[in-house]
């Protein structure tokens, strides 16, 4: 969902927190962006604002860089060599008076994601690597299993209990990432 400039300005005024991260990105995408994307996805989701410094000052991103950054983000988050499993985002530009801000809304995921084979979680305003902490990884799996219902069996659920609008919304999302997905061609 695309945000308005007023919504982005409000997020900037509120400052960084467990679900909001600012990154300058004036000379390109900082490598820490992907650690943050993975930690948000592994935890509760969040928003990364590129073109904003740690103090909430809008530095902006040059218009020539915007499209390239968007492409790089989408490509890397979908590259199994970097991020596994893929994280699907649609970064967008919001034009503020001080400059362009690239907004990346990272959804919470039912899966555990890795960046360059490392697992990160979000704590307060930090991305914490937990790759070698098996107890924390176990807790992460347990928390996700209790929050997401993908692996839950509902024995009395019938197709008539489903909302057809939700199927169309899912197809629209899938179509944006893979136009030949088999779910697009079935009723």
mmCIF file with all atom_site columns, C-alpha atoms in Angstrom:
data_model
loop_
_atom_site.group_PDB
_atom_site.id
_atom_site.type_symbol
_atom_site.label_atom_id
_atom_site.label_alt_id
_atom_site.label_comp_id
_atom_site.label_asym_id
_atom_site.label_entity_id
_atom_site.label_seq_id
_atom_site.pdbx_PDB_ins_code
_atom_site.Cartn_x
_atom_site.Cartn_y
_atom_site.Cartn_z
_atom_site.occupancy
_atom_site.B_iso_or_equiv
_atom_site.pdbx_formal_charge
_atom_site.auth_seq_id
_atom_site.auth_comp_id
_atom_site.auth_asym_id
_atom_site.auth_atom_id
_atom_site.pdbx_PDB_model_num
ATOM 1   C CA . UNK A 1 1   ? 0.000   0.000   0.000   1.00 0.00 ? 1   UNK A CA 1
ATOM 2   C CA . UNK A 1 2   ? 1.533   3.298   -1.119  1.00 0.00 ? 2   UNK A CA 1
ATOM 3   C CA . UNK A 1 3   ? 1.858   5.975   1.557   1.00 0.00 ? 3   UNK A CA 1
ATOM 4   C CA . UNK A 1 4   ? 1.206   9.676   1.192   1.00 0.00 ? 4   UNK A CA 1
ATOM 5   C CA . UNK A 1 5   ? 3.871   12.300  1.839   1.00 0.00 ? 5   UNK A CA 1
ATOM 6   C CA . UNK A 1 6   ? 2.028   13.255  5.041   1.00 0.00 ? 6   UNK A CA 1
ATOM 7   C CA . UNK A 1 7   ? 2.207   9.660   6.311   1.00 0.00 ? 7   UNK A CA 1
ATOM 8   C CA . UNK A 1 8   ? 5.938   9.457   5.530   1.00 0.00 ? 8   UNK A CA 1
ATOM 9   C CA . UNK A 1 9   ? 6.567   12.819  7.245   1.00 0.00 ? 9   UNK A CA 1
ATOM 10  C CA . UNK A 1 10  ? 4.713   11.531  10.330  1.00 0.00 ? 10  UNK A CA 1
ATOM 11  C CA . UNK A 1 11  ? 6.868   8.385   10.405  1.00 0.00 ? 11  UNK A CA 1
ATOM 12  C CA . UNK A 1 12  ? 10.010  10.533  10.148  1.00 0.00 ? 12  UNK A CA 1
ATOM 13  C CA . UNK A 1 13  ? 8.838   12.811  12.986  1.00 0.00 ? 13  UNK A CA 1
ATOM 14  C CA . UNK A 1 14  ? 8.167   9.747   15.179  1.00 0.00 ? 14  UNK A CA 1
ATOM 15  C CA . UNK A 1 15  ? 11.728  8.517   14.630  1.00 0.00 ? 15  UNK A CA 1
ATOM 16  C CA . UNK A 1 16  ? 13.312  5.108   14.373  1.00 0.00 ? 16  UNK A CA 1
ATOM 17  C CA . UNK A 1 17  ? 11.984  2.241   16.452  1.00 0.00 ? 17  UNK A CA 1
ATOM 18  C CA . UNK A 1 18  ? 11.588  -1.541  16.315  1.00 0.00 ? 18  UNK A CA 1
ATOM 19  C CA . UNK A 1 19  ? 9.570   -1.249  13.080  1.00 0.00 ? 19  UNK A CA 1
ATOM 20  C CA . UNK A 1 20  ? 11.062  1.852   11.427  1.00 0.00 ? 20  UNK A CA 1
ATOM 21  C CA . UNK A 1 21  ? 14.606  2.276   10.113  1.00 0.00 ? 21  UNK A CA 1
ATOM 22  C CA . UNK A 1 22  ? 16.181  5.260   8.341   1.00 0.00 ? 22  UNK A CA 1
ATOM 23  C CA . UNK A 1 23  ? 19.068  4.832   5.901   1.00 0.00 ? 23  UNK A CA 1
ATOM 24  C CA . UNK A 1 24  ? 20.817  7.630   4.005   1.00 0.00 ? 24  UNK A CA 1
ATOM 25  C CA . UNK A 1 25  ? 21.458  5.837   0.684   1.00 0.00 ? 25  UNK A CA 1
ATOM 26  C CA . UNK A 1 26  ? 22.866  9.016   -0.858  1.00 0.00 ? 26  UNK A CA 1
ATOM 27  C CA . UNK A 1 27  ? 25.801  7.133   -2.425  1.00 0.00 ? 27  UNK A CA 1
ATOM 28  C CA . UNK A 1 28  ? 23.900  3.931   -3.138  1.00 0.00 ? 28  UNK A CA 1
ATOM 29  C CA . UNK A 1 29  ? 22.213  1.279   -1.083  1.00 0.00 ? 29  UNK A CA 1
ATOM 30  C CA . UNK A 1 30  ? 23.946  0.520   2.223   1.00 0.00 ? 30  UNK A CA 1
ATOM 31  C CA . UNK A 1 31  ? 24.737  -3.175  2.698   1.00 0.00 ? 31  UNK A CA 1
ATOM 32  C CA . UNK A 1 32  ? 22.964  -3.045  6.069   1.00 0.00 ? 32  UNK A CA 1
ATOM 33  C CA . UNK A 1 33  ? 19.679  -2.522  4.200   1.00 0.00 ? 33  UNK A CA 1
ATOM 34  C CA . UNK A 1 34  ? 19.407  -6.257  3.541   1.00 0.00 ? 34  UNK A CA 1
ATOM 35  C CA . UNK A 1 35  ? 20.160  -7.168  7.151   1.00 0.00 ? 35  UNK A CA 1
ATOM 36  C CA . UNK A 1 36  ? 17.331  -4.837  8.170   1.00 0.00 ? 36  UNK A CA 1
ATOM 37  C CA . UNK A 1 37  ? 14.940  -6.241  5.545   1.00 0.00 ? 37  UNK A CA 1
ATOM 38  C CA . UNK A 1 38  ? 15.621  -9.790  6.755   1.00 0.00 ? 38  UNK A CA 1
ATOM 39  C CA . UNK A 1 39  ? 15.331  -8.828  10.434  1.00 0.00 ? 39  UNK A CA 1
ATOM 40  C CA . UNK A 1 40  ? 11.985  -7.071  9.802   1.00 0.00 ? 40  UNK A CA 1
ATOM 41  C CA . UNK A 1 41  ? 10.725  -10.070 7.846   1.00 0.00 ? 41  UNK A CA 1
ATOM 42  C CA . UNK A 1 42  ? 11.811  -12.455 10.606  1.00 0.00 ? 42  UNK A CA 1
ATOM 43  C CA . UNK A 1 43  ? 10.268  -10.348 13.350  1.00 0.00 ? 43  UNK A CA 1
ATOM 44  C CA . UNK A 1 44  ? 7.195   -8.112  13.049  1.00 0.00 ? 44  UNK A CA 1
ATOM 45  C CA . UNK A 1 45  ? 7.719   -6.433  9.693   1.00 0.00 ? 45  UNK A CA 1
ATOM 46  C CA . UNK A 1 46  ? 8.653   -2.800  9.297   1.00 0.00 ? 46  UNK A CA 1
ATOM 47  C CA . UNK A 1 47  ? 9.380   0.183   7.101   1.00 0.00 ? 47  UNK A CA 1
ATOM 48  C CA . UNK A 1 48  ? 12.763  1.262   5.771   1.00 0.00 ? 48  UNK A CA 1
ATOM 49  C CA . UNK A 1 49  ? 12.989  4.867   4.605   1.00 0.00 ? 49  UNK A CA 1
ATOM 50  C CA . UNK A 1 50  ? 15.935  5.427   2.272   1.00 0.00 ? 50  UNK A CA 1
ATOM 51  C CA . UNK A 1 51  ? 17.099  9.021   1.924   1.00 0.00 ? 51  UNK A CA 1
ATOM 52  C CA . UNK A 1 52  ? 16.686  9.828   5.618   1.00 0.00 ? 52  UNK A CA 1
ATOM 53  C CA . UNK A 1 53  ? 19.573  10.074  8.126   1.00 0.00 ? 53  UNK A CA 1
ATOM 54  C CA . UNK A 1 54  ? 19.537  8.529   11.626  1.00 0.00 ? 54  UNK A CA 1
ATOM 55  C CA . UNK A 1 55  ? 18.342  11.805  13.147  1.00 0.00 ? 55  UNK A CA 1
ATOM 56  C CA . UNK A 1 56  ? 15.326  12.044  10.822  1.00 0.00 ? 56  UNK A CA 1
ATOM 57  C CA . UNK A 1 57  ? 16.860  14.565  8.454   1.00 0.00 ? 57  UNK A CA 1
ATOM 58  C CA . UNK A 1 58  ? 15.704  14.094  4.885   1.00 0.00 ? 58  UNK A CA 1
ATOM 59  C CA . UNK A 1 59  ? 18.826  13.864  2.725   1.00 0.00 ? 59  UNK A CA 1
ATOM 60  C CA . UNK A 1 60  ? 16.864  12.718  -0.314  1.00 0.00 ? 60  UNK A CA 1
ATOM 61  C CA . UNK A 1 61  ? 17.833  10.424  -3.150  1.00 0.00 ? 61  UNK A CA 1
ATOM 62  C CA . UNK A 1 62  ? 18.782  11.779  -6.550  1.00 0.00 ? 62  UNK A CA 1
ATOM 63  C CA . UNK A 1 63  ? 16.031  11.129  -9.090  1.00 0.00 ? 63  UNK A CA 1
ATOM 64  C CA . UNK A 1 64  ? 18.505  9.282   -11.334 1.00 0.00 ? 64  UNK A CA 1
ATOM 65  C CA . UNK A 1 65  ? 19.238  6.801   -8.510  1.00 0.00 ? 65  UNK A CA 1
ATOM 66  C CA . UNK A 1 66  ? 15.628  6.070   -7.535  1.00 0.00 ? 66  UNK A CA 1
ATOM 67  C CA . UNK A 1 67  ? 14.739  3.611   -10.304 1.00 0.00 ? 67  UNK A CA 1
ATOM 68  C CA . UNK A 1 68  ? 18.089  1.838   -10.001 1.00 0.00 ? 68  UNK A CA 1
ATOM 69  C CA . UNK A 1 69  ? 17.736  1.453   -6.222  1.00 0.00 ? 69  UNK A CA 1
ATOM 70  C CA . UNK A 1 70  ? 14.218  0.083   -6.636  1.00 0.00 ? 70  UNK A CA 1
ATOM 71  C CA . UNK A 1 71  ? 15.454  -2.463  -9.189  1.00 0.00 ? 71  UNK A CA 1
ATOM 72  C CA . UNK A 1 72  ? 18.456  -3.439  -7.049  1.00 0.00 ? 72  UNK A CA 1
ATOM 73  C CA . UNK A 1 73  ? 16.293  -3.956  -3.967  1.00 0.00 ? 73  UNK A CA 1
ATOM 74  C CA . UNK A 1 74  ? 13.751  -6.135  -5.752  1.00 0.00 ? 74  UNK A CA 1
ATOM 75  C CA . UNK A 1 75  ? 16.467  -8.127  -7.555  1.00 0.00 ? 75  UNK A CA 1
ATOM 76  C CA . UNK A 1 76  ? 18.531  -8.782  -4.454  1.00 0.00 ? 76  UNK A CA 1
ATOM 77  C CA . UNK A 1 77  ? 15.583  -9.655  -2.213  1.00 0.00 ? 77  UNK A CA 1
ATOM 78  C CA . UNK A 1 78  ? 14.621  -12.209 -4.879  1.00 0.00 ? 78  UNK A CA 1
ATOM 79  C CA . UNK A 1 79  ? 18.143  -13.597 -5.354  1.00 0.00 ? 79  UNK A CA 1
ATOM 80  C CA . UNK A 1 80  ? 18.599  -16.869 -3.493  1.00 0.00 ? 80  UNK A CA 1
ATOM 81  C CA . UNK A 1 81  ? 22.343  -16.192 -3.371  1.00 0.00 ? 81  UNK A CA 1
ATOM 82  C CA . UNK A 1 82  ? 21.703  -13.193 -1.112  1.00 0.00 ? 82  UNK A CA 1
ATOM 83  C CA . UNK A 1 83  ? 18.303  -13.546 0.559   1.00 0.00 ? 83  UNK A CA 1
ATOM 84  C CA . UNK A 1 84  ? 16.662  -16.908 1.114   1.00 0.00 ? 84  UNK A CA 1
ATOM 85  C CA . UNK A 1 85  ? 13.781  -17.427 0.924   1.00 0.00 ? 85  UNK A CA 1
ATOM 86  C CA . UNK A 1 86  ? 12.868  -14.402 -1.175  1.00 0.00 ? 86  UNK A CA 1
ATOM 87  C CA . UNK A 1 87  ? 11.177  -11.383 0.349   1.00 0.00 ? 87  UNK A CA 1
ATOM 88  C CA . UNK A 1 88  ? 8.600   -9.744  -1.885  1.00 0.00 ? 88  UNK A CA 1
ATOM 89  C CA . UNK A 1 89  ? 8.466   -5.958  -1.685  1.00 0.00 ? 89  UNK A CA 1
ATOM 90  C CA . UNK A 1 90  ? 7.437   -3.137  -3.972  1.00 0.00 ? 90  UNK A CA 1
ATOM 91  C CA . UNK A 1 91  ? 9.545   -0.097  -3.053  1.00 0.00 ? 91  UNK A CA 1
ATOM 92  C CA . UNK A 1 92  ? 8.061   3.253   -4.020  1.00 0.00 ? 92  UNK A CA 1
ATOM 93  C CA . UNK A 1 93  ? 9.162   6.881   -4.102  1.00 0.00 ? 93  UNK A CA 1
ATOM 94  C CA . UNK A 1 94  ? 7.556   9.625   -2.047  1.00 0.00 ? 94  UNK A CA 1
ATOM 95  C CA . UNK A 1 95  ? 8.496   13.171  -3.034  1.00 0.00 ? 95  UNK A CA 1
ATOM 96  C CA . UNK A 1 96  ? 8.976   15.362  0.022   1.00 0.00 ? 96  UNK A CA 1
ATOM 97  C CA . UNK A 1 97  ? 9.891   19.037  -0.070  1.00 0.00 ? 97  UNK A CA 1
ATOM 98  C CA . UNK A 1 98  ? 13.452  18.195  1.063   1.00 0.00 ? 98  UNK A CA 1
ATOM 99  C CA . UNK A 1 99  ? 13.924  15.397  -1.483  1.00 0.00 ? 99  UNK A CA 1
ATOM 100 C CA . UNK A 1 100 ? 12.911  11.944  -2.667  1.00 0.00 ? 100 UNK A CA 1
ATOM 101 C CA . UNK A 1 101 ? 12.439  9.206   -0.074  1.00 0.00 ? 101 UNK A CA 1
ATOM 102 C CA . UNK A 1 102 ? 12.354  5.549   -1.130  1.00 0.00 ? 102 UNK A CA 1
ATOM 103 C CA . UNK A 1 103 ? 9.898   3.596   1.026   1.00 0.00 ? 103 UNK A CA 1
ATOM 104 C CA . UNK A 1 104 ? 10.235  -0.160  1.530   1.00 0.00 ? 104 UNK A CA 1
ATOM 105 C CA . UNK A 1 105 ? 7.476   -1.832  3.487   1.00 0.00 ? 105 UNK A CA 1
ATOM 106 C CA . UNK A 1 106 ? 8.808   -5.194  4.643   1.00 0.00 ? 106 UNK A CA 1
ATOM 107 C CA . UNK A 1 107 ? 6.088   -7.654  5.679   1.00 0.00 ? 107 UNK A CA 1
ATOM 108 C CA . UNK A 1 108 ? 6.420   -10.070 8.572   1.00 0.00 ? 108 UNK A CA 1
ATOM 109 C CA . UNK A 1 109 ? 6.868   -13.539 7.152   1.00 0.00 ? 109 UNK A CA 1
ATOM 110 C CA . UNK A 1 110 ? 5.801   -17.012 8.189   1.00 0.00 ? 110 UNK A CA 1
ATOM 111 C CA . UNK A 1 111 ? 9.261   -18.246 7.151   1.00 0.00 ? 111 UNK A CA 1
ATOM 112 C CA . UNK A 1 112 ? 12.717  -17.608 8.543   1.00 0.00 ? 112 UNK A CA 1
ATOM 113 C CA . UNK A 1 113 ? 14.801  -15.587 6.109   1.00 0.00 ? 113 UNK A CA 1
ATOM 114 C CA . UNK A 1 114 ? 18.581  -15.392 5.756   1.00 0.00 ? 114 UNK A CA 1
ATOM 115 C CA . UNK A 1 115 ? 20.858  -12.772 4.275   1.00 0.00 ? 115 UNK A CA 1
ATOM 116 C CA . UNK A 1 116 ? 24.116  -14.290 3.019   1.00 0.00 ? 116 UNK A CA 1
ATOM 117 C CA . UNK A 1 117 ? 23.244  -17.345 5.110   1.00 0.00 ? 117 UNK A CA 1
ATOM 118 C CA . UNK A 1 118 ? 22.878  -15.363 8.354   1.00 0.00 ? 118 UNK A CA 1
ATOM 119 C CA . UNK A 1 119 ? 19.643  -15.021 10.341  1.00 0.00 ? 119 UNK A CA 1
ATOM 120 C CA . UNK A 1 120 ? 18.752  -11.600 11.768  1.00 0.00 ? 120 UNK A CA 1
ATOM 121 C CA . UNK A 1 121 ? 15.967  -10.426 14.068  1.00 0.00 ? 121 UNK A CA 1
ATOM 122 C CA . UNK A 1 122 ? 14.895  -6.929  15.062  1.00 0.00 ? 122 UNK A CA 1
ATOM 123 C CA . UNK A 1 123 ? 15.303  -5.792  18.661  1.00 0.00 ? 123 UNK A CA 1
ATOM 124 C CA . UNK A 1 124 ? 14.542  -2.196  19.578  1.00 0.00 ? 124 UNK A CA 1
ATOM 125 C CA . UNK A 1 125 ? 16.326  -0.252  16.820  1.00 0.00 ? 125 UNK A CA 1
ATOM 126 C CA . UNK A 1 126 ? 18.921  -2.898  15.975  1.00 0.00 ? 126 UNK A CA 1
ATOM 127 C CA . UNK A 1 127 ? 19.338  -5.833  13.622  1.00 0.00 ? 127 UNK A CA 1
ATOM 128 C CA . UNK A 1 128 ? 20.762  -8.717  15.643  1.00 0.00 ? 128 UNK A CA 1
ATOM 129 C CA . UNK A 1 129 ? 22.503  -11.701 14.039  1.00 0.00 ? 129 UNK A CA 1
ATOM 130 C CA . UNK A 1 130 ? 21.326  -14.929 15.726  1.00 0.00 ? 130 UNK A CA 1
ATOM 131 C CA . UNK A 1 131 ? 22.737  -17.487 13.266  1.00 0.00 ? 131 UNK A CA 1
ATOM 132 C CA . UNK A 1 132 ? 24.667  -19.390 15.951  1.00 0.00 ? 132 UNK A CA 1
ATOM 133 C CA . UNK A 1 133 ? 22.064  -18.968 18.719  1.00 0.00 ? 133 UNK A CA 1
ATOM 134 C CA . UNK A 1 134 ? 20.050  -22.168 18.313  1.00 0.00 ? 134 UNK A CA 1
ATOM 135 C CA . UNK A 1 135 ? 17.774  -21.421 21.257  1.00 0.00 ? 135 UNK A CA 1
ATOM 136 C CA . UNK A 1 136 ? 16.740  -18.059 19.769  1.00 0.00 ? 136 UNK A CA 1
ATOM 137 C CA . UNK A 1 137 ? 16.234  -19.640 16.350  1.00 0.00 ? 137 UNK A CA 1
ATOM 138 C CA . UNK A 1 138 ? 14.019  -22.283 17.961  1.00 0.00 ? 138 UNK A CA 1
ATOM 139 C CA . UNK A 1 139 ? 12.039  -19.553 19.731  1.00 0.00 ? 139 UNK A CA 1
ATOM 140 C CA . UNK A 1 140 ? 11.665  -17.737 16.401  1.00 0.00 ? 140 UNK A CA 1
ATOM 141 C CA . UNK A 1 141 ? 10.266  -20.862 14.714  1.00 0.00 ? 141 UNK A CA 1
ATOM 142 C CA . UNK A 1 142 ? 7.897   -21.420 17.633  1.00 0.00 ? 142 UNK A CA 1
ATOM 143 C CA . UNK A 1 143 ? 6.657   -17.813 17.608  1.00 0.00 ? 143 UNK A CA 1
ATOM 144 C CA . UNK A 1 144 ? 6.042   -17.887 13.850  1.00 0.00 ? 144 UNK A CA 1
ATOM 145 C CA . UNK A 1 145 ? 4.231   -21.223 14.042  1.00 0.00 ? 145 UNK A CA 1
ATOM 146 C CA . UNK A 1 146 ? 1.869   -19.814 16.669  1.00 0.00 ? 146 UNK A CA 1
ATOM 147 C CA . UNK A 1 147 ? 1.290   -16.564 14.781  1.00 0.00 ? 147 UNK A CA 1
ATOM 148 C CA . UNK A 1 148 ? 0.844   -17.822 11.208  1.00 0.00 ? 148 UNK A CA 1
ATOM 149 C CA . UNK A 1 149 ? -1.796  -20.418 10.394  1.00 0.00 ? 149 UNK A CA 1
ATOM 150 C CA . UNK A 1 150 ? -0.266  -21.843 7.202   1.00 0.00 ? 150 UNK A CA 1
ATOM 151 C CA . UNK A 1 151 ? 0.541   -25.185 8.800   1.00 0.00 ? 151 UNK A CA 1
ATOM 152 C CA . UNK A 1 152 ? -2.651  -25.427 10.828  1.00 0.00 ? 152 UNK A CA 1
ATOM 153 C CA . UNK A 1 153 ? -5.228  -27.993 9.708   1.00 0.00 ? 153 UNK A CA 1
ATOM 154 C CA . UNK A 1 154 ? -8.850  -26.898 9.934   1.00 0.00 ? 154 UNK A CA 1
ATOM 155 C CA . UNK A 1 155 ? -10.749 -30.193 9.509   1.00 0.00 ? 155 UNK A CA 1
ATOM 156 C CA . UNK A 1 156 ? -14.228 -28.758 8.986   1.00 0.00 ? 156 UNK A CA 1
ATOM 157 C CA . UNK A 1 157 ? -13.340 -25.865 6.694   1.00 0.00 ? 157 UNK A CA 1
ATOM 158 C CA . UNK A 1 158 ? -15.044 -25.950 3.308   1.00 0.00 ? 158 UNK A CA 1
ATOM 159 C CA . UNK A 1 159 ? -14.464 -23.994 0.095   1.00 0.00 ? 159 UNK A CA 1
ATOM 160 C CA . UNK A 1 160 ? -17.731 -22.147 0.716   1.00 0.00 ? 160 UNK A CA 1
ATOM 161 C CA . UNK A 1 161 ? -16.191 -20.718 3.911   1.00 0.00 ? 161 UNK A CA 1
ATOM 162 C CA . UNK A 1 162 ? -13.615 -18.875 1.818   1.00 0.00 ? 162 UNK A CA 1
ATOM 163 C CA . UNK A 1 163 ? -13.894 -15.260 0.657   1.00 0.00 ? 163 UNK A CA 1
ATOM 164 C CA . UNK A 1 164 ? -13.593 -15.130 -3.152  1.00 0.00 ? 164 UNK A CA 1
ATOM 165 C CA . UNK A 1 165 ? -12.240 -11.556 -2.992  1.00 0.00 ? 165 UNK A CA 1
ATOM 166 C CA . UNK A 1 166 ? -9.248  -12.856 -1.039  1.00 0.00 ? 166 UNK A CA 1
ATOM 167 C CA . UNK A 1 167 ? -8.450  -15.345 -3.816  1.00 0.00 ? 167 UNK A CA 1
ATOM 168 C CA . UNK A 1 168 ? -8.460  -12.492 -6.357  1.00 0.00 ? 168 UNK A CA 1
ATOM 169 C CA . UNK A 1 169 ? -6.217  -10.388 -4.127  1.00 0.00 ? 169 UNK A CA 1
ATOM 170 C CA . UNK A 1 170 ? -3.784  -13.312 -3.806  1.00 0.00 ? 170 UNK A CA 1
ATOM 171 C CA . UNK A 1 171 ? -3.791  -13.813 -7.581  1.00 0.00 ? 171 UNK A CA 1
ATOM 172 C CA . UNK A 1 172 ? -3.069  -10.113 -8.135  1.00 0.00 ? 172 UNK A CA 1
ATOM 173 C CA . UNK A 1 173 ? -0.094  -10.301 -5.766  1.00 0.00 ? 173 UNK A CA 1
ATOM 174 C CA . UNK A 1 174 ? 1.199   -13.468 -7.419  1.00 0.00 ? 174 UNK A CA 1
ATOM 175 C CA . UNK A 1 175 ? 0.746   -11.987 -10.896 1.00 0.00 ? 175 UNK A CA 1
ATOM 176 C CA . UNK A 1 176 ? 3.046   -9.115  -9.943  1.00 0.00 ? 176 UNK A CA 1
ATOM 177 C CA . UNK A 1 177 ? 5.886   -11.518 -9.182  1.00 0.00 ? 177 UNK A CA 1
ATOM 178 C CA . UNK A 1 178 ? 5.326   -14.451 -11.485 1.00 0.00 ? 178 UNK A CA 1
ATOM 179 C CA . UNK A 1 179 ? 2.988   -14.098 -14.455 1.00 0.00 ? 179 UNK A CA 1
ATOM 180 C CA . UNK A 1 180 ? 3.099   -17.838 -15.240 1.00 0.00 ? 180 UNK A CA 1
ATOM 181 C CA . UNK A 1 181 ? 2.225   -19.102 -11.745 1.00 0.00 ? 181 UNK A CA 1
ATOM 182 C CA . UNK A 1 182 ? -0.204  -22.080 -11.999 1.00 0.00 ? 182 UNK A CA 1
ATOM 183 C CA . UNK A 1 183 ? -2.640  -20.562 -9.468  1.00 0.00 ? 183 UNK A CA 1
ATOM 184 C CA . UNK A 1 184 ? -3.420  -17.819 -11.997 1.00 0.00 ? 184 UNK A CA 1
ATOM 185 C CA . UNK A 1 185 ? -5.004  -20.334 -14.346 1.00 0.00 ? 185 UNK A CA 1
ATOM 186 C CA . UNK A 1 186 ? -7.319  -22.283 -12.044 1.00 0.00 ? 186 UNK A CA 1
ATOM 187 C CA . UNK A 1 187 ? -10.709 -21.467 -10.622 1.00 0.00 ? 187 UNK A CA 1
#
